[in-house]
Amino acid sequence: MPSALPEGEPAPADGSLPASALAAVGTRPFGIYVHVPFCATRCGYCDFNTYTPGELGSSASPESWLEGLRRELDLAASVLGTAPAASTVFVGGGTPSLLGASGLTDVVDAVHQSFGLAPDAEVTTESNPESTSPSFFADIRNAGYTRVSLGMQSAARHVLRILDRKHTPGRPVDAAREARAAGFDHVNLDLIYGTPGEQPADLMTSLDAVLDAGVDHVSAYALIVEDGTGLARRIRRGDLPMPDDDVLASSYEMVDSVLSGAGFSWYEVSNWATSEAARCRHNVLYWKGADWWGFGPGAHSHVGGVRFWNVKHPARYSSLLAEGKSPAAGREVLSDEDRRVERVLLELRLAEGLPTDVLDIAGREEARSAIADGLLEPLDDRCVLTDRGRLLADAVVRRLLP
């Protein structure tokens, strides 16, 4: 979830939402995101809302966070009235696996108690390979998790070192196999490409490892240098070069070629799956503008055209809830035009594309121009990115929103 707070208005202390936002709750898929803000160490490229033990001290703990989570779940269920059963749950972070299987079991039990789960609910947790084991996977599978997403990033030792990742190159593959052995049909591996010093052979080694792991989903992201991170400071000092756009483009083409040749299909610019069932339904819910409530410090939510976001520090989050108050720091009521713009931003990234009638007159004219430039498929009713268009997706969006 985003870590930067957008501009908006103050959120009500009781967490209430406008009647217009609640009117259609339950008629659309409803997702729950749970943000676990704890990490053992901080990776140099990461700007997520996370905290190491040394940064938190005694001001917050997994126990106080979990108690706050239970209170926020109950508050949200009360605000929504008849709380819809969750069609998807995604536990992210941070490092959710640091909670251990018992902590992750407590999380899904808390969701059950306040909301319930749809009969076919997708329940995902992110995990770092070094904080998992065969028994961990078996226990969370028994607790009701249906999908695991593992942070691999690379199989090259020197690339992991630059990213400040602590696991050994082979551990993600072993963890993926352990998850499959524990009964998980759906396992994802995350890759990052474009790290300074990464060579094409390094990326191919990573892709070979992914395929060897037998997973059914891969997410691959270009390295982004975020302000304020350790990586940004190293690049500013001249210790490392800035990622090169041409290298990023060729790396993406390699990822897509290798995965496509192995039976994966892209369904979003940075995500590939072996079947429709293997796609991450929770993330599709984001991309299609459905309803979700984000729980935990810094988590963002969207319900019926209203966006709201929580305070970032775990101690403040827990203390507000202990006082019976909402942890929401602010909110934004989206206009019809805001929602249209978001549809263009998000749906264009999907393999099925964006309905052309979402565009205004100028946007449709730009779409015709983008087709002529080979960035969009020559379709009348939908805007679908070509292979070249995927490399320039952000630029295509800017053209369609003149």
Coordinates of C-alpha atoms in Angstrom, one line a residue:
M1 CA 0.0 0.0 0.0
P2 CA 1.1 3.6 -0.5
S3 CA 3.2 5.1 2.3
A4 CA 2.9 8.8 1.4
L5 CA -0.2 10.6 2.7
P6 CA -2.2 12.4 0.0
E7 CA -3.9 15.7 0.5
G8 CA -7.4 15.4 2.0
E9 CA -9.7 16.4 4.8
P10 CA -9.6 15.3 8.4
A11 CA -11.2 12.0 9.1
P12 CA -14.1 11.8 11.7
A13 CA -12.9 10.5 15.0
D14 CA -15.6 7.8 15.0
G15 CA -14.6 6.5 11.6
S16 CA -18.0 7.2 10.0
L17 CA -18.4 7.4 6.2
P18 CA -20.8 9.4 4.1
A19 CA -24.1 7.6 3.3
S20 CA -23.2 7.7 -0.4
A21 CA -20.1 5.6 0.3
L22 CA -22.1 3.0 2.2
A23 CA -25.0 2.7 -0.2
A24 CA -23.7 -0.1 -2.4
V25 CA -21.4 -1.9 0.2
G26 CA -21.9 -5.6 -0.2
T27 CA -22.9 -5.4 -3.9
R28 CA -19.3 -5.4 -5.0
P29 CA -16.4 -7.7 -3.9
F30 CA -15.0 -6.5 -0.6
G31 CA -11.3 -6.9 0.3
I32 CA -9.4 -6.6 3.6
Y33 CA -5.8 -5.5 3.7
V34 CA -3.8 -6.0 7.0
H35 CA -0.6 -4.1 7.3
V36 CA 2.1 -5.6 9.5
P37 CA 4.6 -2.8 10.2
F38 CA 7.4 -4.9 11.6
C39 CA 10.7 -5.9 10.0
A40 CA 13.9 -7.5 11.4
T41 CA 16.1 -5.1 9.4
R42 CA 15.4 -2.3 6.9
C43 CA 16.2 -3.0 3.2
G44 CA 18.0 -0.2 1.5
Y45 CA 15.5 0.3 -1.3
C46 CA 12.3 0.2 0.8
D47 CA 10.2 3.2 1.8
F48 CA 7.2 1.3 3.1
N49 CA 5.7 2.1 6.5
T50 CA 7.8 -0.4 8.5
Y51 CA 9.8 -0.3 11.7
T52 CA 12.7 -2.4 13.1
P53 CA 12.9 -3.3 16.8
G54 CA 15.5 -0.6 17.4
E55 CA 13.3 2.1 15.8
L56 CA 10.2 1.1 17.9
G57 CA 11.9 0.5 21.2
S58 CA 9.2 -0.2 23.8
S59 CA 6.6 2.1 22.2
A60 CA 4.8 -0.7 20.3
S61 CA 4.9 -4.4 19.9
P62 CA 3.2 -7.2 17.9
E63 CA 0.9 -7.7 20.9
S64 CA -0.3 -4.1 21.0
W65 CA -0.6 -4.0 17.2
L66 CA -2.8 -7.1 17.3
E67 CA -5.0 -5.7 19.9
G68 CA -5.3 -2.5 17.9
L69 CA -6.1 -4.6 14.8
R70 CA -9.0 -6.4 16.6
R71 CA -10.4 -3.0 17.7
E72 CA -10.1 -1.5 14.2
L73 CA -11.8 -4.6 12.6
D74 CA -14.7 -4.2 15.1
L75 CA -14.9 -0.5 14.4
A76 CA -15.0 -1.0 10.6
A77 CA -17.7 -3.7 10.9
S78 CA -19.8 -1.2 12.9
V79 CA -19.2 1.6 10.4
L80 CA -20.3 -0.6 7.5
G81 CA -23.4 -1.7 9.2
T82 CA -24.0 -5.2 7.9
A83 CA -20.4 -6.0 7.4
P84 CA -19.8 -7.9 4.1
A85 CA -17.9 -11.1 4.2
A86 CA -14.4 -10.6 2.9
S87 CA -13.9 -12.0 -0.6
T88 CA -10.1 -11.4 -0.3
V89 CA -7.7 -10.9 2.6
F90 CA -4.1 -9.8 2.1
V91 CA -1.7 -9.6 4.9
G92 CA 1.3 -7.5 3.9
G93 CA 4.1 -5.4 5.3
G94 CA 6.6 -5.2 6.6
T95 CA 7.3 -8.9 7.2
P96 CA 4.1 -10.7 8.3
S97 CA 6.0 -14.0 8.7
L98 CA 7.8 -12.4 11.7
L99 CA 4.5 -12.9 13.5
G100 CA 5.0 -16.6 13.2
A101 CA 2.2 -19.0 12.3
S102 CA 0.4 -18.4 15.6
G103 CA 0.4 -14.6 15.0
L104 CA -0.9 -15.0 11.5
T105 CA -3.5 -17.4 12.8
D106 CA -4.7 -14.7 15.2
V107 CA -5.0 -12.3 12.3
V108 CA -7.2 -14.5 10.2
D109 CA -9.3 -15.5 13.3
A110 CA -9.8 -11.8 14.0
V111 CA -11.0 -11.2 10.5
H112 CA -13.4 -14.2 10.8
Q113 CA -14.8 -12.8 14.0
S114 CA -15.5 -9.3 12.8
F115 CA -16.4 -9.9 9.1
G116 CA -16.4 -13.5 8.2
L117 CA -15.0 -14.9 4.9
A118 CA -16.8 -15.7 1.7
P119 CA -16.8 -19.4 0.9
D120 CA -14.2 -19.1 -1.8
A121 CA -12.2 -16.3 -0.2
E122 CA -8.6 -15.8 -1.2
V123 CA -6.4 -15.3 1.9
T124 CA -2.8 -14.3 1.2
T125 CA 0.1 -13.5 3.3
E126 CA 3.5 -12.1 2.3
S127 CA 6.5 -13.8 3.8
N128 CA 10.2 -13.4 3.8
P129 CA 12.0 -16.7 3.0
E130 CA 14.3 -16.5 6.0
S131 CA 11.4 -16.4 8.5
T132 CA 9.6 -19.4 7.2
S133 CA 9.8 -23.2 7.5
P134 CA 7.9 -26.3 6.5
S135 CA 6.0 -26.2 9.8
F136 CA 5.2 -22.5 9.4
F137 CA 3.6 -23.2 6.0
A138 CA 1.7 -26.2 7.3
D139 CA 0.3 -24.2 10.2
I140 CA -0.8 -21.2 8.2
R141 CA -2.4 -23.5 5.6
N142 CA -4.4 -25.1 8.4
A143 CA -5.4 -21.7 9.6
G144 CA -7.1 -20.9 6.3
Y145 CA -4.5 -19.1 4.2
T146 CA -4.8 -20.1 0.6
R147 CA -2.0 -18.1 -1.0
V148 CA 1.6 -17.2 -0.2
S149 CA 3.7 -14.4 -1.7
L150 CA 7.5 -14.7 -1.1
G151 CA 10.0 -11.9 -1.5
M152 CA 12.8 -13.3 -3.6
Q153 CA 14.1 -10.2 -5.5
S154 CA 17.1 -12.0 -7.0
A155 CA 19.0 -15.2 -7.1
A156 CA 22.3 -13.4 -7.5
R157 CA 24.2 -13.0 -4.2
H158 CA 25.8 -9.6 -5.1
V159 CA 22.4 -8.2 -6.1
L160 CA 20.8 -9.3 -2.8
R161 CA 23.7 -7.6 -1.1
I162 CA 23.1 -4.3 -2.8
L163 CA 19.4 -4.5 -1.9
D164 CA 20.3 -5.4 1.7
R165 CA 18.3 -8.6 1.5
K166 CA 19.4 -11.1 4.2
H167 CA 18.3 -14.5 2.7
T168 CA 20.7 -16.7 0.8
P169 CA 20.1 -17.0 -3.0
G170 CA 18.6 -20.5 -2.8
R171 CA 16.2 -20.0 0.2
P172 CA 13.2 -18.5 -1.7
V173 CA 13.1 -21.5 -4.0
D174 CA 13.2 -23.9 -1.0
A175 CA 10.5 -21.9 0.7
A176 CA 8.3 -22.0 -2.4
R177 CA 8.7 -25.8 -2.5
E178 CA 7.9 -26.0 1.2
A179 CA 4.7 -24.0 0.7
R180 CA 3.6 -26.2 -2.2
A181 CA 4.3 -29.3 -0.1
A182 CA 2.2 -27.9 2.7
G183 CA -0.8 -27.7 0.3
F184 CA -0.6 -24.2 -1.1
D185 CA -1.8 -24.3 -4.7
H186 CA -1.0 -20.7 -5.2
V187 CA 2.5 -19.4 -4.5
N188 CA 4.1 -16.2 -5.8
L189 CA 7.7 -15.1 -6.0
D190 CA 8.6 -11.4 -6.2
L191 CA 11.5 -10.2 -8.4
I192 CA 13.2 -6.9 -8.7
Y193 CA 15.1 -6.1 -11.8
G194 CA 17.4 -3.2 -12.7
T195 CA 19.5 -3.2 -9.5
P196 CA 22.9 -1.5 -10.1
G197 CA 25.4 -4.1 -11.0
E198 CA 22.8 -6.7 -12.2
Q199 CA 23.8 -8.3 -15.5
P200 CA 21.6 -10.1 -17.9
A201 CA 23.1 -13.4 -16.8
D202 CA 22.1 -12.5 -13.2
L203 CA 18.5 -11.9 -14.2
M204 CA 18.4 -15.1 -16.2
T205 CA 19.7 -17.0 -13.2
S206 CA 16.9 -15.5 -11.1
L207 CA 14.3 -16.5 -13.8
D208 CA 15.6 -20.0 -14.0
A209 CA 15.3 -20.3 -10.2
V210 CA 11.7 -19.0 -10.3
L211 CA 10.8 -21.6 -12.9
D212 CA 12.6 -24.3 -10.9
A213 CA 10.5 -23.4 -7.8
G214 CA 7.3 -24.5 -9.5
V215 CA 5.3 -21.5 -8.6
D216 CA 2.1 -20.4 -10.4
H217 CA 2.6 -16.6 -10.1
V218 CA 5.4 -14.1 -10.5
S219 CA 5.5 -10.4 -9.8
A220 CA 8.5 -8.5 -11.3
Y221 CA 9.1 -4.9 -10.6
A222 CA 11.7 -2.4 -11.9
L223 CA 13.8 -1.0 -9.1
I224 CA 12.6 2.4 -8.1
V225 CA 14.9 4.7 -6.1
E226 CA 12.7 6.3 -3.5
D227 CA 13.8 9.5 -1.8
G228 CA 15.0 9.0 1.8
T229 CA 16.1 5.4 1.4
G230 CA 19.6 4.1 2.0
L231 CA 19.8 3.2 -1.7
A232 CA 19.0 6.8 -2.7
R233 CA 21.8 8.0 -0.4
R234 CA 24.3 5.6 -1.9
I235 CA 23.4 6.7 -5.4
R236 CA 23.5 10.4 -4.4
R237 CA 27.0 9.9 -3.0
G238 CA 28.1 8.2 -6.2
D239 CA 28.7 4.8 -4.7
L240 CA 26.2 3.2 -7.1
P241 CA 24.8 4.3 -10.5
M242 CA 21.2 5.2 -11.0
P243 CA 19.2 2.4 -12.8
D244 CA 19.3 2.9 -16.5
D245 CA 15.9 3.2 -18.4
D246 CA 17.2 1.2 -21.4
V247 CA 18.5 -1.6 -19.1
L248 CA 15.1 -1.6 -17.3
A249 CA 13.3 -2.0 -20.6
S250 CA 15.5 -4.8 -21.8
S251 CA 15.2 -6.5 -18.5
Y252 CA 11.4 -6.4 -18.6
E253 CA 11.5 -7.9 -22.1
M254 CA 13.6 -10.7 -20.8
V255 CA 11.3 -11.4 -17.9
D256 CA 8.2 -11.4 -20.2
S257 CA 9.9 -13.6 -22.8
V258 CA 11.1 -16.2 -20.4
L259 CA 7.9 -16.4 -18.4
S260 CA 5.7 -16.4 -21.5
G261 CA 7.8 -19.3 -22.9
A262 CA 7.2 -21.2 -19.7
G263 CA 3.4 -21.0 -19.8
F264 CA 2.8 -17.8 -17.8
S265 CA 0.6 -15.0 -19.1
W266 CA 0.7 -11.4 -18.1
Y267 CA -2.5 -10.1 -16.7
E268 CA -1.2 -6.8 -15.3
V269 CA 2.0 -5.0 -16.5
S270 CA 4.1 -6.4 -13.6
N271 CA 2.3 -9.7 -12.9
W272 CA 2.2 -13.1 -14.6
A273 CA 0.2 -16.2 -13.8
T274 CA -0.1 -19.7 -15.2
S275 CA -3.9 -19.6 -15.1
E276 CA -6.8 -17.3 -14.3
A277 CA -7.2 -19.1 -10.9
A278 CA -3.5 -18.3 -10.1
R279 CA -4.1 -14.5 -10.5
C280 CA -4.0 -12.5 -7.3
R281 CA -7.7 -11.6 -6.8
H282 CA -6.9 -9.1 -4.1
N283 CA -4.7 -7.0 -6.3
V284 CA -7.3 -7.2 -9.2
L285 CA -9.8 -5.8 -6.7
Y286 CA -7.5 -2.7 -6.3
W287 CA -7.0 -2.3 -10.0
K288 CA -10.7 -2.5 -10.7
G289 CA -11.6 0.1 -8.1
A290 CA -13.6 -2.2 -5.8
D291 CA -14.1 -1.7 -2.1
W292 CA -11.4 -2.6 0.5
W293 CA -10.6 -1.6 4.0
G294 CA -6.9 -1.3 5.0
F295 CA -6.2 -2.2 8.6
G296 CA -3.0 -1.3 10.5
P297 CA -0.6 1.7 10.8
G298 CA -0.4 3.7 7.5
A299 CA -2.9 1.4 5.7
H300 CA -5.1 3.0 3.0
S301 CA -8.8 2.1 2.3
H302 CA -11.4 2.8 -0.4
V303 CA -15.1 2.4 0.1
G304 CA -17.7 3.7 -2.3
G305 CA -15.5 6.5 -3.7
V306 CA -14.1 7.6 -0.4
R307 CA -10.3 7.1 0.3
F308 CA -9.0 7.2 3.8
W309 CA -5.7 6.4 5.5
N310 CA -4.4 5.6 8.9
V311 CA -1.8 7.3 11.1
K312 CA 1.6 5.8 10.4
H313 CA 3.2 5.1 13.8
P314 CA 2.2 1.8 15.5
A315 CA 2.1 3.3 18.9
R316 CA -0.2 6.1 17.9
Y317 CA -2.3 3.7 15.9
S318 CA -2.8 1.4 19.0
S319 CA -3.4 4.3 21.4
L320 CA -6.1 5.9 19.3
L321 CA -8.0 2.6 19.1
A322 CA -7.6 2.0 22.9
E323 CA -9.3 5.4 23.4
G324 CA -12.2 4.2 21.2
K325 CA -11.2 6.5 18.3
S326 CA -10.6 5.7 14.6
P327 CA -7.0 5.6 13.6
A328 CA -7.8 7.4 10.3
A329 CA -5.6 10.4 9.7
G330 CA -7.5 11.8 6.8
R331 CA -9.7 11.1 3.9
E332 CA -10.6 12.2 0.4
V333 CA -14.1 12.0 -1.3
L334 CA -13.4 11.3 -4.9
S335 CA -15.4 13.2 -7.6
D336 CA -16.7 11.5 -10.7
E337 CA -13.8 12.9 -12.6
D338 CA -11.3 11.6 -9.9
R339 CA -12.8 8.1 -10.3
R340 CA -12.6 8.3 -14.1
V341 CA -9.0 9.3 -14.0
E342 CA -8.2 6.4 -11.6
R343 CA -9.9 4.0 -13.9
V344 CA -7.5 5.1 -16.7
L345 CA -4.5 4.9 -14.4
L346 CA -5.3 1.4 -13.2
E347 CA -7.3 -0.5 -15.7
L348 CA -5.0 0.3 -18.6
R349 CA -2.3 -1.8 -16.9
L350 CA -4.5 -4.9 -17.2
A351 CA -4.3 -7.3 -20.1
E352 CA -8.0 -6.9 -20.7
G353 CA -7.5 -3.1 -21.0
L354 CA -9.7 -0.2 -20.5
P355 CA -13.1 0.4 -22.1
T356 CA -12.7 3.2 -24.6
D357 CA -15.8 5.0 -23.5
V358 CA -14.1 5.8 -20.2
L359 CA -12.0 8.3 -22.1
D360 CA -13.1 11.8 -23.0
I361 CA -13.1 13.2 -26.5
A362 CA -9.5 14.3 -26.3
G363 CA -8.5 11.0 -24.8
R364 CA -10.1 9.0 -27.5
E365 CA -8.3 11.0 -30.1
E366 CA -5.0 10.3 -28.3
A367 CA -5.9 6.6 -28.2
R368 CA -6.2 6.6 -32.0
S369 CA -2.8 8.2 -32.1
A370 CA -1.3 5.7 -29.7
I371 CA -2.7 2.8 -31.9
A372 CA -0.8 4.4 -34.9
D373 CA 2.3 4.6 -32.8
G374 CA 2.1 0.9 -31.9
L375 CA 1.3 1.4 -28.2
L376 CA -2.3 0.2 -28.2
E377 CA -3.9 -2.7 -30.0
P378 CA -6.2 -1.7 -32.9
L379 CA -9.5 -2.2 -31.1
D380 CA -12.5 0.0 -31.2
D381 CA -14.1 -0.7 -27.8
R382 CA -11.1 -1.2 -25.5
C383 CA -7.6 0.3 -25.0
V384 CA -5.2 -2.6 -24.6
L385 CA -1.5 -2.1 -24.4
T386 CA 0.8 -3.8 -27.0
D387 CA 4.1 -5.3 -25.9
R388 CA 5.8 -2.0 -26.7
G389 CA 3.0 -0.2 -24.9
R390 CA 3.7 -2.1 -21.7
L391 CA 7.2 -0.7 -21.7
L392 CA 5.8 2.8 -21.8
A393 CA 2.6 2.3 -19.8
D394 CA 3.0 5.5 -17.7
A395 CA 3.6 7.5 -20.8
V396 CA 0.5 6.1 -22.5
V397 CA -1.6 6.9 -19.5
R398 CA -0.4 10.5 -19.7
R399 CA -1.4 10.7 -23.3
L400 CA -4.9 9.3 -22.6
L401 CA -5.4 11.9 -19.9
P402 CA -4.6 15.1 -21.8

